Amino acid sequence: MELHPDCERILFTPEQIAAAVDGIAQRLNADYAGKTVYMVCILKGASTFYSDLVRRLTFDVRFDFMCVSSYGSATASSGAVCIRKDLDSSIKDMDVIIVEDIVDSGLTMRYLTENLLSRDPKSINICALMDKPSRREVPVEVKYSGMEIPNAFVVGYGLDYAERYRNLPYIAVLRREIYAPAACTK
Ligand code: 5GP
């Protein structure tokens, strides 16, 4: 597979990503069997993961989408989150799963879980394709995580840098020299 010239190396091939998505789906299918689950996709980064994941789920699923922006540098969030698109429906008394691309400092997920918990769901859990535990600034329980990754900025499979690289079929480490300051990362 040809590596994009702006990338340093491939971290996960499409096959490795598919295996990780399979693993998460198996755990969700075991834990949520027989339930109706409100699956919240966090746009835009989680969209590819979400569409692959939901097709592997065997329980009853409701789709919804949230779009949030985290302000900070181009490659790190500050914890100040703004909701650009909210959920379409109430999640009161629903089992909710937040589907996220990657948990880094944990600030975005902490904000979102607190925000969604205030809407009285029956349960709420985080499902993230990738987790960077070494970067955590606030404790967040990522109950379903596909792959732990080191402290590197990754792109591909839905993840961007400045809206680029989302269509790469693999997940790759972006070359440092490509990074540039910007106000909003999502
Ligand atoms: P946190 O609030 O946990 O620091 O950051 C969460 C968000 O920052 C993720 O949803 C993602 O959009 C973005 N992010 C964190 N690390 C990376 C990364 O390595 N690559 C990309 N493309 N986005 C990242």
XYZ file of N, CA and C and ligand atoms in Angstrom:
582
model
N 0.841 -1.194 0.000
C 0.000 0.000 0.000
C 0.881 1.251 0.000
N 0.520 2.201 -0.842
C 1.339 3.409 -0.964
C 1.082 4.363 0.196
N 2.157 4.796 0.853
C 2.029 5.733 1.976
C 1.940 7.162 1.441
N 0.979 7.924 1.973
C 0.863 9.333 1.586
C 2.169 10.044 1.943
N 2.693 10.894 1.062
C 3.997 11.526 1.325
C 4.023 12.420 2.575
N 2.864 12.878 3.053
C 2.844 13.706 4.263
C 2.893 12.846 5.534
N 2.837 11.538 5.356
C 2.824 10.635 6.519
C 4.187 9.991 6.706
N 4.478 9.715 7.980
C 5.774 9.138 8.364
C 5.745 7.615 8.256
N 4.656 7.024 8.790
C 4.531 5.555 8.752
C 3.081 5.163 8.989
N 2.762 3.955 8.536
C 1.416 3.416 8.789
C 1.410 2.798 10.178
N 0.424 3.205 10.977
C 0.297 2.647 12.330
C -0.626 1.430 12.301
N -1.728 1.540 11.551
C -2.666 0.420 11.434
C -3.106 0.282 9.984
N -2.976 -0.923 9.456
C -3.425 -1.212 8.094
C -4.950 -1.375 8.111
N -5.587 -1.352 6.930
C -7.043 -1.579 6.900
C -7.421 -2.905 7.563
N -6.601 -3.917 7.416
C -6.896 -5.230 8.019
C -6.831 -5.144 9.547
N -5.836 -4.437 10.057
C -5.720 -4.299 11.519
C -6.888 -3.475 12.076
N -7.298 -2.454 11.331
C -8.445 -1.645 11.777
C -9.699 -2.523 11.806
N -9.902 -3.317 10.741
C -11.098 -4.174 10.672
C -11.114 -5.157 11.845
N -9.943 -5.683 12.208
C -9.881 -6.628 13.338
C -10.240 -5.920 14.642
N -9.781 -4.676 14.791
C -10.099 -3.920 16.012
C -11.601 -3.616 16.069
N -12.196 -3.259 14.926
C -13.632 -2.966 14.895
C -14.422 -4.246 15.205
N -13.982 -5.363 14.659
C -14.613 -6.658 14.974
C -14.602 -6.919 16.477
N -13.460 -6.689 17.086
C -13.309 -6.952 18.530
C -14.249 -6.092 19.351
N -14.342 -4.816 19.005
C -15.243 -3.917 19.739
C -16.692 -4.371 19.536
N -17.048 -4.701 18.285
C -18.431 -5.103 17.984
C -18.801 -6.363 18.774
N -17.870 -7.300 18.882
C -18.160 -8.527 19.652
C -18.485 -8.203 21.102
N -17.701 -7.318 21.686
C -17.933 -6.953 23.094
C -19.271 -6.225 23.241
N -19.554 -5.308 22.331
C -20.829 -4.584 22.405
C -21.998 -5.547 22.218
N -21.879 -6.486 21.262
C -22.972 -7.436 21.014
C -23.239 -8.297 22.245
N -22.177 -8.606 22.995
C -22.363 -9.406 24.214
C -23.007 -8.554 25.312
N -22.536 -7.330 25.463
C -22.992 -6.494 26.590
C -24.384 -5.884 26.371
N -24.769 -5.658 25.121
C -26.031 -4.948 24.853
C -27.091 -5.842 24.182
N -26.878 -7.144 24.201
C -27.832 -8.061 23.552
C -29.250 -7.804 24.063
N -30.201 -7.695 23.153
C -31.603 -7.525 23.529
C -32.006 -6.095 23.824
N -31.045 -5.179 23.840
C -31.363 -3.783 24.181
C -31.518 -2.923 22.937
N -32.126 -1.764 23.134
C -32.139 -0.734 22.090
C -31.126 0.316 22.520
N -30.184 0.589 21.656
C -29.060 1.449 22.053
C -28.972 2.674 21.150
N -28.818 3.820 21.808
C -28.701 5.102 21.110
C -27.214 5.328 20.835
N -26.834 5.149 19.564
C -25.412 5.237 19.195
C -25.119 6.654 18.705
N -24.302 7.369 19.457
C -24.007 8.767 19.136
C -22.647 8.862 18.454
N -22.666 9.223 17.179
C -21.427 9.384 16.417
C -20.919 10.807 16.596
N -19.659 10.939 16.972
C -19.077 12.279 17.117
C -18.388 12.658 15.803
N -19.029 13.593 15.115
C -18.542 14.042 13.794
C -17.331 14.960 13.950
N -16.478 15.053 12.949
C -16.558 14.226 11.772
C -15.678 12.989 11.897
N -14.723 13.063 12.795
C -13.654 12.058 12.842
C -14.121 10.623 13.012
N -15.233 10.413 13.758
C -15.659 9.041 14.048
C -16.572 8.466 12.967
N -16.850 9.234 11.910
C -17.873 8.796 10.948
C -17.512 7.485 10.245
N -16.264 7.308 9.886
C -15.854 6.081 9.185
C -15.934 4.881 10.135
N -15.401 5.073 11.323
C -15.460 4.030 12.354
C -16.915 3.671 12.655
N -17.756 4.679 12.825
C -19.168 4.472 13.149
C -19.848 3.620 12.083
N -19.633 3.984 10.814
C -20.353 3.253 9.757
C -19.855 1.824 9.645
N -18.596 1.572 9.929
C -18.109 0.188 9.949
C -18.624 -0.564 11.172
N -18.662 0.128 12.319
C -19.071 -0.526 13.569
C -20.550 -0.922 13.564
N -21.414 0.015 13.195
C -22.863 -0.262 13.319
C -23.286 -1.453 12.454
N -22.586 -1.669 11.336
C -22.966 -2.799 10.475
C -22.580 -4.143 11.067
N -21.819 -4.134 12.150
C -21.443 -5.379 12.827
C -22.279 -5.615 14.082
N -23.180 -4.703 14.395
C -23.947 -4.830 15.644
C -25.240 -5.597 15.418
N -25.577 -6.449 16.385
C -26.740 -7.325 16.215
C -27.916 -6.911 17.101
N -27.734 -5.921 17.955
C -28.851 -5.435 18.768
C -29.519 -4.257 18.048
N -30.617 -3.774 18.631
C -31.388 -2.699 18.014
C -30.660 -1.363 18.231
N -30.434 -0.662 17.140
C -29.603 0.543 17.198
C -30.385 1.769 16.730
N -30.207 2.879 17.431
C -30.718 4.173 16.955
C -29.512 5.028 16.582
N -29.590 5.663 15.423
C -28.488 6.521 14.955
C -28.710 7.960 15.412
N -27.632 8.616 15.864
C -27.672 10.077 15.982
C -26.238 10.606 15.889
N -26.141 11.889 15.655
C -24.843 12.503 15.367
C -24.699 13.797 16.144
N -23.503 13.985 16.672
C -23.183 15.271 17.305
C -21.925 15.788 16.655
N -21.858 17.089 16.508
C -20.624 17.677 15.995
C -20.119 18.648 17.045
N -18.909 18.418 17.494
C -18.324 19.296 18.506
C -16.996 19.838 18.002
N -16.669 21.012 18.463
C -15.357 21.592 18.142
C -14.618 21.777 19.445
N -13.364 21.369 19.440
C -12.551 21.635 20.623
C -11.525 22.683 20.231
N -11.459 23.705 21.041
C -10.547 24.801 20.718
C -9.204 24.556 21.359
N -8.163 24.949 20.657
C -6.811 24.763 21.167
C -5.866 24.906 20.008
N -4.714 24.240 20.083
C -3.816 24.270 18.940
C -4.357 23.280 17.915
N -3.721 23.183 16.785
C -4.222 22.300 15.733
C -4.167 20.842 16.149
N -3.294 20.500 17.072
C -3.120 19.087 17.401
C -3.383 18.780 18.877
N -3.903 19.742 19.643
C -4.221 19.471 21.049
C -5.426 20.297 21.458
N -6.323 19.684 22.235
C -7.534 20.413 22.615
C -7.322 21.126 23.937
N -8.135 22.170 24.177
C -7.995 22.962 25.397
C -9.039 22.581 26.429
N -10.043 21.810 26.023
C -11.113 21.463 26.945
C -12.332 22.338 26.756
N -12.172 23.463 26.053
C -13.318 24.321 25.745
C -13.987 23.747 24.512
N -15.199 23.204 24.716
C -15.859 22.487 23.635
C -17.119 23.242 23.231
N -17.350 23.355 21.944
C -18.623 23.949 21.532
C -19.402 22.936 20.706
N -20.717 22.840 20.971
C -21.569 21.893 20.245
C -22.065 22.581 18.988
N -21.658 22.063 17.844
C -22.080 22.650 16.564
C -23.350 22.012 16.047
N -23.523 20.731 16.358
C -24.781 20.048 16.040
C -25.108 19.162 17.220
N -26.320 19.340 17.742
C -26.724 18.556 18.908
C -27.525 17.327 18.441
N -27.859 16.457 19.398
C -28.663 15.280 19.087
C -30.035 15.700 18.578
N -30.645 14.837 17.764
C -31.980 15.140 17.233
C -33.083 14.813 18.241
N -32.821 13.838 19.134
C -33.893 13.357 20.022
C -33.415 13.310 21.466
N -34.389 13.109 22.345
C -34.077 12.969 23.769
C -33.407 11.615 24.014
N -32.481 11.588 24.975
C -31.853 10.303 25.341
C -32.319 9.861 26.732
N -33.348 10.506 27.253
C -33.858 10.162 28.583
C -34.205 8.673 28.634
N -33.678 7.990 29.660
C -33.921 6.557 29.900
C -33.393 5.644 28.781
N -32.512 6.133 27.945
C -31.932 5.300 26.884
C -30.542 4.809 27.297
N -30.158 3.648 26.761
C -28.764 3.214 26.858
C -28.017 3.920 25.730
N -26.986 4.672 26.099
C -26.277 5.506 25.125
C -24.825 5.054 24.998
N -24.341 5.000 23.772
C -22.911 4.775 23.525
C -22.391 5.950 22.710
N -21.359 6.598 23.229
C -20.696 7.664 22.475
C -19.614 7.007 21.626
N -19.680 7.216 20.318
C -18.692 6.618 19.411
C -17.734 7.716 18.964
N -16.486 7.585 19.404
C -15.478 8.626 19.174
C -14.296 8.026 18.404
N -13.577 8.864 17.675
C -12.412 8.358 16.954
C -11.251 8.079 17.894
N -10.932 9.075 18.733
C -9.721 8.945 19.554
C -9.886 9.767 20.824
N -9.439 9.211 21.928
C -9.440 9.960 23.187
C -7.992 10.297 23.511
N -7.750 11.594 23.673
C -6.383 12.101 23.842
C -6.248 12.638 25.271
N -6.446 13.943 25.480
C -6.388 14.481 26.844
C -7.578 14.004 27.670
N -8.671 13.664 27.009
C -9.898 13.265 27.712
C -10.847 14.435 27.933
N -10.399 15.639 27.607
C -11.211 16.834 27.901
C -12.524 16.842 27.121
N -12.469 16.458 25.853
C -13.697 16.458 25.046
C -14.695 15.440 25.590
N -14.203 14.241 25.899
C -15.104 13.188 26.401
C -15.633 13.518 27.789
N -14.836 14.174 28.602
C -15.349 14.555 29.915
C -16.492 15.558 29.756
N -16.283 16.536 28.904
C -17.339 17.530 28.665
C -18.600 16.850 28.128
N -18.416 15.982 27.135
C -19.591 15.357 26.497
C -20.336 14.428 27.432
N -19.604 13.622 28.211
C -20.312 12.703 29.115
C -21.080 13.491 30.174
N -20.469 14.562 30.685
C -21.195 15.367 31.686
C -22.432 16.003 31.059
N -22.275 16.497 29.839
C -23.399 17.128 29.140
C -24.521 16.113 28.900
N -24.167 14.923 28.416
C -25.205 13.926 28.094
C -25.797 13.308 29.362
N -24.992 13.175 30.419
C -25.521 12.644 31.680
C -26.599 13.559 32.250
N -26.481 14.857 31.996
C -27.477 15.799 32.519
C -28.826 15.623 31.817
N -28.870 14.792 30.751
C -30.136 14.554 30.030
C -30.820 13.254 30.485
N -30.321 12.682 31.591
C -30.925 11.499 32.232
C -31.009 10.235 31.383
N -29.916 9.828 30.745
C -29.956 8.533 30.043
C -29.969 7.399 31.073
N -30.365 6.182 30.628
C -30.309 5.035 31.539
C -28.851 4.674 31.814
N -28.036 4.690 30.759
C -26.603 4.401 30.906
C -25.859 5.134 29.806
N -24.581 5.337 30.047
C -23.765 5.970 29.011
C -22.353 5.392 29.065
N -21.840 4.993 27.925
C -20.477 4.466 27.846
C -19.768 5.043 26.637
N -18.450 5.076 26.727
C -17.635 5.595 25.625
C -17.011 4.441 24.862
N -17.108 4.538 23.531
C -16.484 3.563 22.642
C -15.576 4.350 21.699
N -14.279 4.124 21.800
C -13.331 4.888 20.974
C -12.455 3.923 20.191
N -12.245 4.221 18.928
C -11.384 3.353 18.122
C -9.969 3.354 18.678
N -9.490 4.547 19.072
C -8.122 4.645 19.593
C -8.098 5.413 20.900
N -7.090 5.085 21.695
C -6.919 5.731 22.986
C -5.435 6.056 23.142
N -5.171 7.277 23.624
C -3.780 7.667 23.923
C -3.674 7.872 25.435
N -3.599 6.789 26.222
C -3.643 6.948 27.686
C -2.507 7.804 28.239
N -1.363 7.822 27.555
C -0.221 8.591 28.077
C -0.467 10.098 28.007
N -1.489 10.526 27.263
C -1.768 11.958 27.093
C -2.898 12.448 28.001
N -3.446 11.547 28.821
C -4.650 11.890 29.573
C -4.402 13.020 30.579
N -5.268 14.019 30.562
C -5.189 15.120 31.536
C -6.295 15.022 32.561
N -7.424 14.417 32.170
C -8.520 14.212 33.119
C -8.958 12.748 33.002
N -9.351 12.131 34.117
C -9.735 10.724 34.035
C -11.036 10.541 33.265
N -11.013 9.606 32.310
C -12.200 9.291 31.509
C -12.208 7.786 31.344
N -13.359 7.150 31.591
C -13.401 5.702 31.378
C -13.796 5.400 29.937
N -12.824 4.881 29.169
C -13.122 4.464 27.798
C -13.396 2.961 27.884
N -14.687 2.608 28.046
C -15.018 1.203 28.310
C -14.686 0.321 27.116
N -14.942 0.823 25.918
C -14.673 0.037 24.704
C -13.626 0.782 23.885
N -12.430 0.222 23.840
C -11.362 0.877 23.089
C -10.716 -0.140 22.164
N -10.477 0.281 20.919
C -9.931 -0.657 19.934
C -8.435 -0.822 20.033
N -7.722 0.308 20.085
C -6.265 0.237 20.008
C -5.655 1.356 20.843
N -4.666 1.004 21.639
C -3.924 2.032 22.360
C -2.793 2.499 21.465
N -2.592 3.811 21.420
C -1.519 4.304 20.551
C -0.580 5.212 21.338
N 0.658 5.332 20.862
C 1.614 6.211 21.553
C 1.290 7.678 21.291
N 2.076 8.559 21.872
C 1.870 9.992 21.717
C 2.334 10.448 20.329
N 1.434 10.325 19.350
C 1.745 10.754 17.981
C 0.463 11.294 17.390
N 0.572 12.179 16.403
C -0.631 12.709 15.766
C -0.937 11.865 14.540
N -2.120 11.256 14.543
C -2.457 10.303 13.482
C -3.576 10.838 12.590
N -3.575 10.379 11.362
C -4.605 10.759 10.382
C -5.049 9.515 9.620
N -6.169 9.681 8.911
C -6.685 8.587 8.085
C -7.872 7.906 8.740
N -8.640 7.121 7.953
C -9.812 6.402 8.452
C -10.749 7.375 9.192
N -10.969 8.537 8.582
C -11.870 9.533 9.162
C -11.170 10.664 9.887
N -9.938 10.420 10.349
C -9.247 11.460 11.125
C -8.490 12.403 10.193
N -8.531 13.678 10.550
C -7.951 14.694 9.655
C -6.812 15.455 10.296
N -6.133 16.201 9.469
C -5.391 17.372 9.914
C -5.826 18.480 8.958
N -6.417 19.556 9.487
C -6.912 20.660 8.665
C -7.810 20.149 7.534
N -8.697 19.199 7.884
C -9.699 18.631 6.954
C -9.108 17.740 5.859
N -7.831 17.459 5.929
C -7.220 16.575 4.923
C -7.014 15.176 5.496
N -6.774 14.242 4.641
C -6.352 12.863 4.943
C -7.469 11.951 5.472
N -8.710 12.460 5.591
C -9.773 11.628 6.177
C -10.026 10.369 5.350
N -9.773 10.449 4.054
C -10.103 9.329 3.156
C -9.015 8.261 3.082
N -7.912 8.437 3.769
C -6.882 7.388 3.718
C -7.462 6.109 4.327
N -7.223 4.950 3.713
C -7.838 3.713 4.224
C -7.105 3.132 5.440
N -5.944 3.684 5.748
C -5.143 3.227 6.899
C -5.034 4.380 7.905
N -4.473 4.092 9.079
C -4.191 5.142 10.062
C -2.675 5.319 10.096
N -2.248 6.573 9.886
C -0.810 6.828 9.766
C -0.393 7.987 10.658
N 0.887 7.998 11.006
C 1.460 9.103 11.783
C 1.808 10.222 10.800
N 1.286 11.415 11.097
C 1.545 12.564 10.224
C 2.951 13.104 10.508
N 3.645 13.478 9.448
C 4.980 14.065 9.626
C 4.881 15.358 10.430
N 5.800 15.551 11.354
C 5.767 16.738 12.232
C 5.791 18.043 11.453
N 6.531 18.062 10.362
C 6.683 19.334 9.627
C 5.379 19.792 8.967
N 4.380 18.901 8.923
C 3.091 19.269 8.329
C 2.246 20.082 9.318
N 2.498 19.879 10.629
C 1.667 20.570 11.638
C 1.798 22.086 11.490
N 0.667 22.787 11.702
C 0.687 24.253 11.717
C -0.348 24.731 12.705
N -0.126 25.886 13.327
C -1.106 26.370 14.300
C -2.452 26.687 13.639
N -3.536 26.384 14.356
C -4.897 26.717 13.898
C -5.771 26.792 15.140
N -6.979 27.334 14.973
C -7.796 27.589 16.163
C -8.707 26.429 16.545
N -9.074 25.618 15.601
C -10.154 24.670 15.835
C -9.796 23.348 15.192
N -9.861 22.230 15.936
C -9.330 20.978 15.409
C -10.331 20.059 14.754
N -11.661 20.250 14.890
C -12.577 19.237 14.344
C -13.143 19.596 13.000
P -9.139 15.330 23.639
O -10.206 16.285 24.075
O -9.289 13.948 24.217
O -7.757 15.895 23.913
O -9.181 15.260 22.080
C -10.167 14.633 21.418
C -10.233 15.039 19.966
O -9.010 15.591 19.464
C -10.480 13.803 19.141
O -11.854 13.562 19.018
C -9.863 14.164 17.828
O -10.777 14.867 17.038
C -8.737 15.083 18.182
N -7.481 14.315 18.208
C -6.785 13.895 19.284
N -5.681 13.223 18.905
C -5.703 13.208 17.557
C -4.824 12.644 16.567
O -3.801 12.013 16.830
N -5.200 12.844 15.265
C -6.318 13.536 14.908
N -6.555 13.658 13.599
N -7.154 14.067 15.803
C -6.846 13.906 17.117
